[in-house]
mmCIF file of C-alpha atoms in Angstrom:
data_model
loop_
_atom_site.group_PDB
_atom_site.id
_atom_site.type_symbol
_atom_site.label_atom_id
_atom_site.label_comp_id
_atom_site.label_asym_id
_atom_site.label_seq_id
_atom_site.Cartn_x
_atom_site.Cartn_y
_atom_site.Cartn_z
ATOM 1 C CA MET D 107 9.862 12.309 28.362
ATOM 2 C CA PHE D 108 7.890 11.696 25.246
ATOM 3 C CA THR D 109 4.682 9.347 24.411
ATOM 4 C CA ALA D 110 4.874 6.270 22.477
ATOM 5 C CA LEU D 111 2.739 3.259 21.545
ATOM 6 C CA VAL D 112 4.664 0.369 23.263
ATOM 7 C CA LEU D 113 4.149 -3.139 22.678
ATOM 8 C CA GLN D 114 4.966 -5.619 25.510
ATOM 9 C CA ASN D 115 5.024 -9.419 25.859
ATOM 10 C CA THR D 116 5.384 -9.848 29.588
ATOM 11 C CA PRO D 117 3.571 -11.417 31.444
ATOM 12 C CA ASN D 118 1.105 -11.286 28.309
ATOM 13 C CA PHE D 119 1.134 -9.402 25.170
ATOM 14 C CA HIS D 120 -0.352 -5.836 25.434
ATOM 15 C CA ALA D 121 -0.227 -2.667 23.553
ATOM 16 C CA GLU D 122 -0.561 0.660 25.229
ATOM 17 C CA LEU D 123 0.476 4.359 25.177
ATOM 18 C CA ALA D 124 3.447 4.867 27.621
ATOM 19 C CA GLN D 125 5.730 7.557 28.509
ATOM 20 C CA LEU D 126 9.365 6.992 27.861
ATOM 21 C CA ASP D 127 12.593 8.743 28.783
ATOM 22 C CA GLU D 128 14.430 10.140 25.895
ATOM 23 C CA SER D 129 17.562 8.197 27.225
ATOM 24 C CA SER D 130 16.030 4.965 26.372
ATOM 25 C CA LEU D 131 15.946 5.635 22.543
ATOM 26 C CA PRO D 132 18.081 3.444 20.632
ATOM 27 C CA GLU D 133 21.587 4.593 18.995
ATOM 28 C CA GLY D 134 21.379 6.624 15.956
ATOM 29 C CA ASP D 135 22.820 9.548 14.206
ATOM 30 C CA VAL D 136 19.554 11.521 13.778
ATOM 31 C CA THR D 137 16.926 12.395 16.133
ATOM 32 C CA LEU D 138 13.246 13.012 14.927
ATOM 33 C CA ALA D 139 10.404 14.942 16.255
ATOM 34 C CA VAL D 140 7.705 12.825 14.559
ATOM 35 C CA ALA D 141 4.598 14.773 13.273
ATOM 36 C CA TYR D 142 2.754 12.017 11.617
ATOM 37 C CA SER D 143 2.824 8.223 11.265
ATOM 38 C CA THR D 144 0.488 5.633 9.806
ATOM 39 C CA LEU D 145 -0.828 2.191 9.895
ATOM 40 C CA ASN D 146 0.303 -0.036 7.417
ATOM 41 C CA TYR D 147 -0.665 -3.836 7.291
ATOM 42 C CA LYS D 148 2.640 -4.861 9.005
ATOM 43 C CA ASP D 149 1.751 -2.393 11.775
ATOM 44 C CA GLY D 150 -1.639 -4.049 12.165
ATOM 45 C CA LEU D 151 -0.004 -7.514 12.541
ATOM 46 C CA ALA D 152 2.628 -6.304 15.218
ATOM 47 C CA ILE D 153 -0.042 -4.117 17.260
ATOM 48 C CA THR D 154 -2.666 -6.903 17.342
ATOM 49 C CA ASN D 155 0.076 -9.706 17.746
ATOM 50 C CA LYS D 156 -1.352 -11.588 14.780
ATOM 51 C CA SER D 157 1.834 -12.492 13.418
ATOM 52 C CA PRO D 158 5.368 -12.565 14.948
ATOM 53 C CA VAL D 159 6.662 -9.226 13.518
ATOM 54 C CA VAL D 160 8.080 -7.986 16.645
ATOM 55 C CA ARG D 161 11.569 -9.751 17.377
ATOM 56 C CA GLN D 162 12.576 -7.595 20.329
ATOM 57 C CA TRP D 163 10.986 -6.578 23.499
ATOM 58 C CA PRO D 164 9.502 -4.088 24.390
ATOM 59 C CA MET D 165 8.989 -2.419 20.937
ATOM 60 C CA VAL D 166 7.765 0.936 20.081
ATOM 61 C CA ALA D 167 5.603 0.350 17.025
ATOM 62 C CA GLY D 168 5.382 2.117 13.877
ATOM 63 C CA ILE D 169 7.485 1.281 10.433
ATOM 64 C CA ASP D 170 6.872 4.801 8.954
ATOM 65 C CA GLY D 171 7.343 8.487 10.165
ATOM 66 C CA ALA D 172 7.592 11.936 8.769
ATOM 67 C CA GLY D 173 8.627 15.029 10.756
ATOM 68 C CA THR D 174 11.513 17.500 11.600
ATOM 69 C CA VAL D 175 14.989 16.596 12.672
ATOM 70 C CA ILE D 176 15.919 17.966 15.942
ATOM 71 C CA ALA D 177 19.380 16.567 16.621
ATOM 72 C CA SER D 178 21.890 15.170 13.937
ATOM 73 C CA SER D 179 25.488 14.090 13.692
ATOM 74 C CA HIS D 180 25.023 12.845 10.089
ATOM 75 C CA PRO D 181 26.566 14.915 7.567
ATOM 76 C CA ASN D 182 23.431 14.711 5.278
ATOM 77 C CA TRP D 183 20.930 16.204 7.718
ATOM 78 C CA GLN D 184 20.707 19.325 9.890
ATOM 79 C CA VAL D 185 18.312 20.492 12.493
ATOM 80 C CA GLY D 186 15.249 21.837 10.928
ATOM 81 C CA ASP D 187 15.207 19.291 7.994
ATOM 82 C CA LEU D 188 11.870 17.477 7.007
ATOM 83 C CA VAL D 189 12.415 13.814 6.312
ATOM 84 C CA VAL D 190 10.348 10.777 5.614
ATOM 85 C CA HIS D 191 11.220 7.160 7.099
ATOM 86 C CA ASN D 192 9.906 3.788 5.810
ATOM 87 C CA GLY D 193 10.819 0.412 6.821
ATOM 88 C CA TRP D 194 14.282 -0.651 7.914
ATOM 89 C CA GLY D 195 13.304 -2.943 10.577
ATOM 90 C CA LEU D 196 11.475 -0.103 12.648
ATOM 91 C CA GLY D 197 8.664 -1.597 14.618
ATOM 92 C CA GLU D 198 10.285 -5.137 14.316
ATOM 93 C CA THR D 199 13.827 -5.041 15.579
ATOM 94 C CA ARG D 200 14.211 -1.329 16.281
ATOM 95 C CA TRP D 201 11.972 1.236 18.009
ATOM 96 C CA GLY D 202 9.473 2.761 15.560
ATOM 97 C CA CYS D 203 7.583 6.162 14.722
ATOM 98 C CA LEU D 204 4.272 5.683 16.371
ATOM 99 C CA ALA D 205 5.686 7.907 18.981
ATOM 100 C CA GLU D 206 6.696 11.715 19.585
ATOM 101 C CA LYS D 207 10.394 11.014 19.008
ATOM 102 C CA ALA D 208 12.308 8.466 17.140
ATOM 103 C CA ARG D 209 16.044 8.069 16.932
ATOM 104 C CA LEU D 210 17.255 6.765 13.369
ATOM 105 C CA LYS D 211 19.968 6.262 11.028
ATOM 106 C CA GLY D 212 20.709 9.155 8.621
ATOM 107 C CA ASP D 213 21.378 6.764 5.883
ATOM 108 C CA TRP D 214 17.694 5.487 5.996
ATOM 109 C CA LEU D 215 16.007 8.889 5.567
ATOM 110 C CA VAL D 216 14.586 10.365 2.328
ATOM 111 C CA ARG D 217 14.075 14.208 2.223
ATOM 112 C CA LEU D 218 10.540 15.099 2.289
ATOM 113 C CA PRO D 219 9.472 15.850 -1.356
ATOM 114 C CA ALA D 220 8.515 19.731 -1.660
ATOM 115 C CA ALA D 221 5.278 18.427 -3.055
ATOM 116 C CA PHE D 222 4.177 16.817 -0.090
ATOM 117 C CA THR D 223 3.456 17.906 3.614
ATOM 118 C CA PRO D 224 4.288 15.264 6.306
ATOM 119 C CA ARG D 225 0.682 14.374 6.600
ATOM 120 C CA GLN D 226 0.536 13.549 2.836
ATOM 121 C CA ALA D 227 3.619 11.714 3.213
ATOM 122 C CA MET D 228 2.316 9.375 5.764
ATOM 123 C CA ALA D 229 -0.794 9.249 3.748
ATOM 124 C CA ILE D 230 1.299 7.479 1.301
ATOM 125 C CA GLY D 231 3.510 5.609 3.674
ATOM 126 C CA THR D 232 4.953 2.218 3.251
ATOM 127 C CA ALA D 233 1.850 1.139 1.355
ATOM 128 C CA GLY D 234 1.984 3.914 -1.097
ATOM 129 C CA TYR D 235 5.838 3.870 -1.638
ATOM 130 C CA THR D 236 5.473 0.183 -2.158
ATOM 131 C CA ALA D 237 2.665 0.896 -4.731
ATOM 132 C CA MET D 238 5.269 3.303 -6.445
ATOM 133 C CA LEU D 239 7.939 0.412 -6.740
ATOM 134 C CA CYS D 240 5.412 -1.948 -8.133
ATOM 135 C CA VAL D 241 4.480 0.572 -10.856
ATOM 136 C CA LEU D 242 8.106 1.318 -11.572
ATOM 137 C CA ALA D 243 8.753 -2.586 -11.766
ATOM 138 C CA LEU D 244 6.103 -2.823 -14.544
ATOM 139 C CA GLU D 245 7.530 0.275 -16.213
ATOM 140 C CA ASP D 246 11.067 -1.174 -16.036
ATOM 141 C CA HIS D 247 9.908 -4.404 -17.578
ATOM 142 C CA GLY D 248 8.363 -2.464 -20.460
ATOM 143 C CA VAL D 249 4.776 -2.479 -19.545
ATOM 144 C CA ARG D 250 2.836 0.309 -21.690
ATOM 145 C CA PRO D 251 -0.663 1.630 -21.240
ATOM 146 C CA ASP D 252 -1.354 0.518 -24.744
ATOM 147 C CA GLN D 253 -0.822 -3.019 -24.006
ATOM 148 C CA GLY D 254 -3.850 -4.066 -22.137
ATOM 149 C CA GLU D 255 -5.484 -4.076 -18.983
ATOM 150 C CA ILE D 256 -3.685 -3.983 -15.503
ATOM 151 C CA LEU D 257 -4.987 -5.898 -12.498
ATOM 152 C CA VAL D 258 -4.783 -4.512 -8.952
ATOM 153 C CA THR D 259 -5.541 -7.102 -6.182
ATOM 154 C CA GLY D 260 -6.367 -6.025 -2.664
ATOM 155 C CA ALA D 261 -7.827 -2.915 -4.307
ATOM 156 C CA THR D 262 -9.381 -1.243 -1.207
ATOM 157 C CA GLY D 263 -6.079 -1.592 0.834
ATOM 158 C CA GLY D 264 -3.346 0.940 1.214
ATOM 159 C CA VAL D 265 -1.181 -0.665 -1.625
ATOM 160 C CA GLY D 266 -3.993 -1.229 -3.930
ATOM 161 C CA SER D 267 -5.523 2.343 -3.557
ATOM 162 C CA VAL D 268 -2.448 3.995 -4.278
ATOM 163 C CA ALA D 269 -1.513 1.747 -7.080
ATOM 164 C CA ILE D 270 -4.948 2.321 -8.805
ATOM 165 C CA ALA D 271 -4.389 6.135 -8.443
ATOM 166 C CA LEU D 272 -0.855 6.130 -9.970
ATOM 167 C CA LEU D 273 -1.828 3.684 -12.726
ATOM 168 C CA ALA D 274 -4.747 5.579 -13.601
ATOM 169 C CA LYS D 275 -2.863 8.914 -13.708
ATOM 170 C CA LEU D 276 -0.321 7.336 -16.020
ATOM 171 C CA GLY D 277 -2.952 6.247 -18.465
ATOM 172 C CA PHE D 278 -3.521 2.510 -17.615
ATOM 173 C CA ASN D 279 -6.752 0.631 -17.948
ATOM 174 C CA VAL D 280 -7.026 -0.607 -14.121
ATOM 175 C CA VAL D 281 -9.327 -3.362 -13.167
ATOM 176 C CA ALA D 282 -9.607 -3.419 -9.361
ATOM 177 C CA ALA D 283 -10.398 -6.882 -7.596
ATOM 178 C CA THR D 284 -12.126 -6.409 -4.420
ATOM 179 C CA GLY D 285 -14.458 -8.461 -2.042
ATOM 180 C CA LYS D 286 -16.170 -5.301 -1.087
ATOM 181 C CA ALA D 287 -18.932 -4.476 -3.752
ATOM 182 C CA SER D 288 -19.929 -1.669 -1.939
ATOM 183 C CA GLU D 289 -16.632 0.176 -2.700
ATOM 184 C CA GLU D 290 -17.249 0.203 -6.360
ATOM 185 C CA ALA D 291 -17.613 4.148 -6.266
ATOM 186 C CA TYR D 292 -14.641 4.637 -4.170
ATOM 187 C CA LEU D 293 -12.368 2.531 -6.399
ATOM 188 C CA LYS D 294 -13.607 4.208 -9.573
ATOM 189 C CA ALA D 295 -13.021 7.541 -8.120
ATOM 190 C CA LEU D 296 -9.439 6.642 -7.796
ATOM 191 C CA GLY D 297 -9.316 5.840 -11.213
ATOM 192 C CA ALA D 298 -10.135 2.087 -11.584
ATOM 193 C CA ARG D 299 -12.344 1.523 -15.065
ATOM 194 C CA SER D 300 -13.585 -1.819 -13.748
ATOM 195 C CA ILE D 301 -14.015 -3.986 -10.886
ATOM 196 C CA ILE D 302 -13.994 -7.782 -10.234
ATOM 197 C CA ASP D 303 -15.008 -10.103 -7.420
ATOM 198 C CA ARG D 304 -11.821 -11.135 -5.545
ATOM 199 C CA ALA D 305 -13.593 -14.403 -5.393
ATOM 200 C CA SER D 306 -12.926 -14.977 -9.148
ATOM 201 C CA LEU D 307 -9.223 -15.141 -8.065
ATOM 202 C CA SER D 308 -8.848 -16.357 -4.660
ATOM 203 C CA ALA D 309 -9.894 -20.017 -5.087
ATOM 204 C CA PRO D 310 -7.744 -22.757 -6.515
ATOM 205 C CA GLY D 311 -7.527 -22.364 -10.435
ATOM 206 C CA LYS D 312 -6.001 -24.112 -13.471
ATOM 207 C CA PRO D 313 -2.096 -23.256 -13.740
ATOM 208 C CA PHE D 314 -2.713 -21.940 -17.432
ATOM 209 C CA GLN D 315 -5.765 -19.656 -18.016
ATOM 210 C CA LYS D 316 -7.310 -17.449 -20.662
ATOM 211 C CA GLU D 317 -4.996 -14.392 -21.236
ATOM 212 C CA ARG D 318 -6.119 -11.059 -19.954
ATOM 213 C CA TRP D 319 -3.608 -8.959 -17.922
ATOM 214 C CA ALA D 320 -0.688 -6.965 -19.381
ATOM 215 C CA GLY D 321 0.550 -6.381 -15.941
ATOM 216 C CA VAL D 322 -0.560 -7.206 -12.176
ATOM 217 C CA VAL D 323 0.109 -5.248 -8.963
ATOM 218 C CA ASP D 324 -0.724 -8.207 -6.419
ATOM 219 C CA ALA D 325 -0.624 -7.332 -2.603
ATOM 220 C CA VAL D 326 -2.444 -10.765 -1.779
ATOM 221 C CA GLY D 327 -0.257 -13.698 -2.641
ATOM 222 C CA SER D 328 -1.418 -17.430 -2.550
ATOM 223 C CA HIS D 329 -4.302 -18.612 -4.855
ATOM 224 C CA THR D 330 -4.824 -14.842 -5.906
ATOM 225 C CA LEU D 331 -1.420 -14.417 -7.330
ATOM 226 C CA ALA D 332 -1.327 -17.855 -8.871
ATOM 227 C CA ASN D 333 -4.456 -17.217 -10.796
ATOM 228 C CA ALA D 334 -3.299 -13.721 -11.835
ATOM 229 C CA LEU D 335 -0.104 -15.367 -13.264
ATOM 230 C CA ALA D 336 -2.102 -17.932 -15.073
ATOM 231 C CA GLN D 337 -4.179 -14.894 -16.632
ATOM 232 C CA THR D 338 -1.396 -12.779 -17.459
ATOM 233 C CA ARG D 339 -0.805 -12.244 -21.247
ATOM 234 C CA TYR D 340 2.363 -13.189 -23.126
ATOM 235 C CA GLY D 341 5.262 -11.205 -22.008
ATOM 236 C CA GLY D 342 3.324 -9.503 -19.081
ATOM 237 C CA VAL D 343 4.677 -8.752 -15.769
ATOM 238 C CA VAL D 344 3.363 -9.359 -12.343
ATOM 239 C CA ALA D 345 4.868 -7.222 -9.342
ATOM 240 C CA ALA D 346 4.276 -9.208 -6.183
ATOM 241 C CA CYS D 347 4.543 -7.184 -2.855
ATOM 242 C CA GLY D 348 2.161 -8.732 -0.247
ATOM 243 C CA LEU D 349 0.738 -11.964 1.188
ATOM 244 C CA ALA D 350 -2.632 -11.120 2.790
ATOM 245 C CA GLN D 351 -4.122 -14.158 1.601
ATOM 246 C CA GLY D 352 -0.971 -16.427 2.189
ATOM 247 C CA MET D 353 2.711 -16.831 1.541
ATOM 248 C CA ASP D 354 2.408 -19.974 -0.508
ATOM 249 C CA LEU D 355 2.110 -19.680 -4.506
ATOM 250 C CA PRO D 356 0.244 -22.811 -5.755
ATOM 251 C CA SER D 357 1.197 -22.432 -9.248
ATOM 252 C CA SER D 358 3.373 -24.037 -12.053
ATOM 253 C CA VAL D 359 6.101 -22.838 -14.299
ATOM 254 C CA MET D 360 3.897 -22.876 -17.179
ATOM 255 C CA PRO D 361 3.193 -18.919 -17.343
ATOM 256 C CA PHE D 362 6.897 -18.379 -17.153
ATOM 257 C CA ILE D 363 8.049 -20.924 -19.902
ATOM 258 C CA LEU D 364 5.290 -20.806 -22.285
ATOM 259 C CA ARG D 365 4.006 -16.973 -22.010
ATOM 260 C CA GLY D 366 7.323 -15.366 -20.975
ATOM 261 C CA VAL D 367 5.471 -14.077 -18.039
ATOM 262 C CA THR D 368 7.741 -12.136 -15.408
ATOM 263 C CA LEU D 369 7.143 -12.276 -11.702
ATOM 264 C CA ALA D 370 8.740 -9.282 -10.066
ATOM 265 C CA GLY D 371 9.318 -9.462 -6.452
ATOM 266 C CA VAL D 372 9.024 -6.040 -4.745
ATOM 267 C CA ASP D 373 10.568 -5.339 -1.322
ATOM 268 C CA SER D 374 10.330 -2.020 0.242
ATOM 269 C CA VAL D 375 11.590 -2.685 3.688
ATOM 270 C CA MET D 376 15.396 -2.933 2.759
ATOM 271 C CA ALA D 377 15.363 -1.238 -0.593
ATOM 272 C CA PRO D 378 18.417 0.678 -1.106
ATOM 273 C CA LEU D 379 18.339 4.472 -0.686
ATOM 274 C CA PRO D 380 18.489 5.278 -4.713
ATOM 275 C CA LYS D 381 15.328 3.203 -5.301
ATOM 276 C CA ARG D 382 13.559 4.865 -2.241
ATOM 277 C CA GLN D 383 14.715 8.425 -3.685
ATOM 278 C CA ARG D 384 13.497 7.376 -7.138
ATOM 279 C CA ALA D 385 10.041 6.035 -5.765
ATOM 280 C CA TRP D 386 9.415 9.230 -3.739
ATOM 281 C CA ALA D 387 10.403 11.492 -6.659
ATOM 282 C CA ARG D 388 7.926 9.804 -8.825
ATOM 283 C CA LEU D 389 5.350 9.834 -6.174
ATOM 284 C CA ALA D 390 5.775 13.573 -6.076
ATOM 285 C CA GLN D 391 5.510 13.842 -9.903
ATOM 286 C CA ASP D 392 2.720 11.280 -10.518
ATOM 287 C CA LEU D 393 0.374 11.074 -7.327
ATOM 288 C CA ASP D 394 -2.710 13.486 -7.601
ATOM 289 C CA VAL D 395 -2.784 14.673 -3.728
ATOM 290 C CA SER D 396 -6.430 15.414 -4.125
ATOM 291 C CA VAL D 397 -7.142 11.655 -5.249
ATOM 292 C CA LEU D 398 -4.715 10.841 -2.198
ATOM 293 C CA GLU D 399 -7.124 12.712 0.173
ATOM 294 C CA ARG D 400 -9.904 10.657 -0.857
ATOM 295 C CA MET D 401 -8.126 7.458 0.683
ATOM 296 C CA VAL D 402 -7.097 9.061 4.050
ATOM 297 C CA GLN D 403 -8.714 8.638 7.414
ATOM 298 C CA GLU D 404 -6.641 10.578 10.127
ATOM 299 C CA VAL D 405 -6.581 9.065 13.665
ATOM 300 C CA PRO D 406 -4.820 10.377 16.873
ATOM 301 C CA LEU D 407 -2.124 8.366 18.491
ATOM 302 C CA ALA D 408 -4.430 7.193 21.295
ATOM 303 C CA ASP D 409 -6.863 5.327 18.847
ATOM 304 C CA CYS D 410 -4.004 3.532 16.974
ATOM 305 C CA VAL D 411 -4.688 -0.108 18.814
ATOM 306 C CA ALA D 412 -8.521 0.125 17.938
ATOM 307 C CA HIS D 413 -7.856 0.985 14.272
ATOM 308 C CA ALA D 414 -5.213 -1.735 13.937
ATOM 309 C CA HIS D 415 -7.828 -4.432 14.989
ATOM 310 C CA ALA D 416 -10.216 -2.855 12.600
ATOM 311 C CA LEU D 417 -7.577 -3.153 9.828
ATOM 312 C CA MET D 418 -6.863 -6.713 10.405
ATOM 313 C CA ALA D 419 -10.723 -7.511 10.485
ATOM 314 C CA GLY D 420 -10.667 -5.957 6.948
ATOM 315 C CA GLN D 421 -12.981 -2.740 8.075
ATOM 316 C CA VAL D 422 -10.534 -0.191 6.730
ATOM 317 C CA ARG D 423 -10.223 1.126 3.323
ATOM 318 C CA GLY D 424 -7.248 3.122 1.988
ATOM 319 C CA ARG D 425 -4.779 4.737 4.388
ATOM 320 C CA VAL D 426 -4.826 5.545 8.047
ATOM 321 C CA VAL D 427 -2.827 8.540 9.188
ATOM 322 C CA VAL D 428 -1.818 8.754 12.657
ATOM 323 C CA LYS D 429 -1.624 12.228 14.248
ATOM 324 C CA ILE D 430 1.379 12.368 16.592
ATOM 325 C CA PRO D 431 0.885 14.817 19.570
ATOM 326 C CA ALA D 432 3.463 17.734 19.646
ATOM 327 C CA ILE D 433 6.177 17.272 21.953
ATOM 328 C CA SER D 434 5.460 19.346 25.144
#
């Protein structure tokens, strides 16, 4: 038996810890003893049932996990290996990692970088790994620190916090957009040079505005993304990875055809293994773990539901790491 955070929809939706038998685990060629998981935005949506994230019931929540291989028939993984898992439909269509055990496909796993402990890997989680993919998108499209300011929206969230730390370490002039003026010291400690009120971006704006940003990391979508595009400089790049404000894009083609702006979509869920390995290798190289620790709150598995509700209410900054009980 093992403990897991289980989501049920009969007779009504509820999320609670339950004891499950190992025989109920899904098919897979690697079994993981999960040491740490995390709460991402998608986890919050699923655990609070605020969006139809879950597509099969019952569901064990948790899109991320880090821990030790305890059984494997996959040629790349041996018992005792330390691994990281992000995405691939966990917590949506397949049981996830907010549990003491998870059964996964070996082709989905990334070897835990030597630079990180399992806890640190989950302090990064899908949010931080997505932030790295956004930074790589900017770099791959030629954005350099000497070209001007980089805007990061949703700055106090998981993606935003890690993106700021990464971009600052790489020498970029980062401007953080937030609705939480009280978090200015936190954001500047991560590396942001200046702060703007998210209200200046979140309302409907003109489709073509004064040029400012050499690049943008946007986790918000909707009017915020539209305004960021309208303010991006000639040849600039906007990496879009989230929809916290909405999934619409009330914009026009003007930034693209008159300024040559690139809108780079960033997907972390189904990203191929080489892209994941590249992102984790760069995180190990470019993310300062002392800065990472400033954005981390650790909670026990038993407190996940309460923290998921806080996350959805905008009461959480940075990253929530979930300590999983050791298998008895």
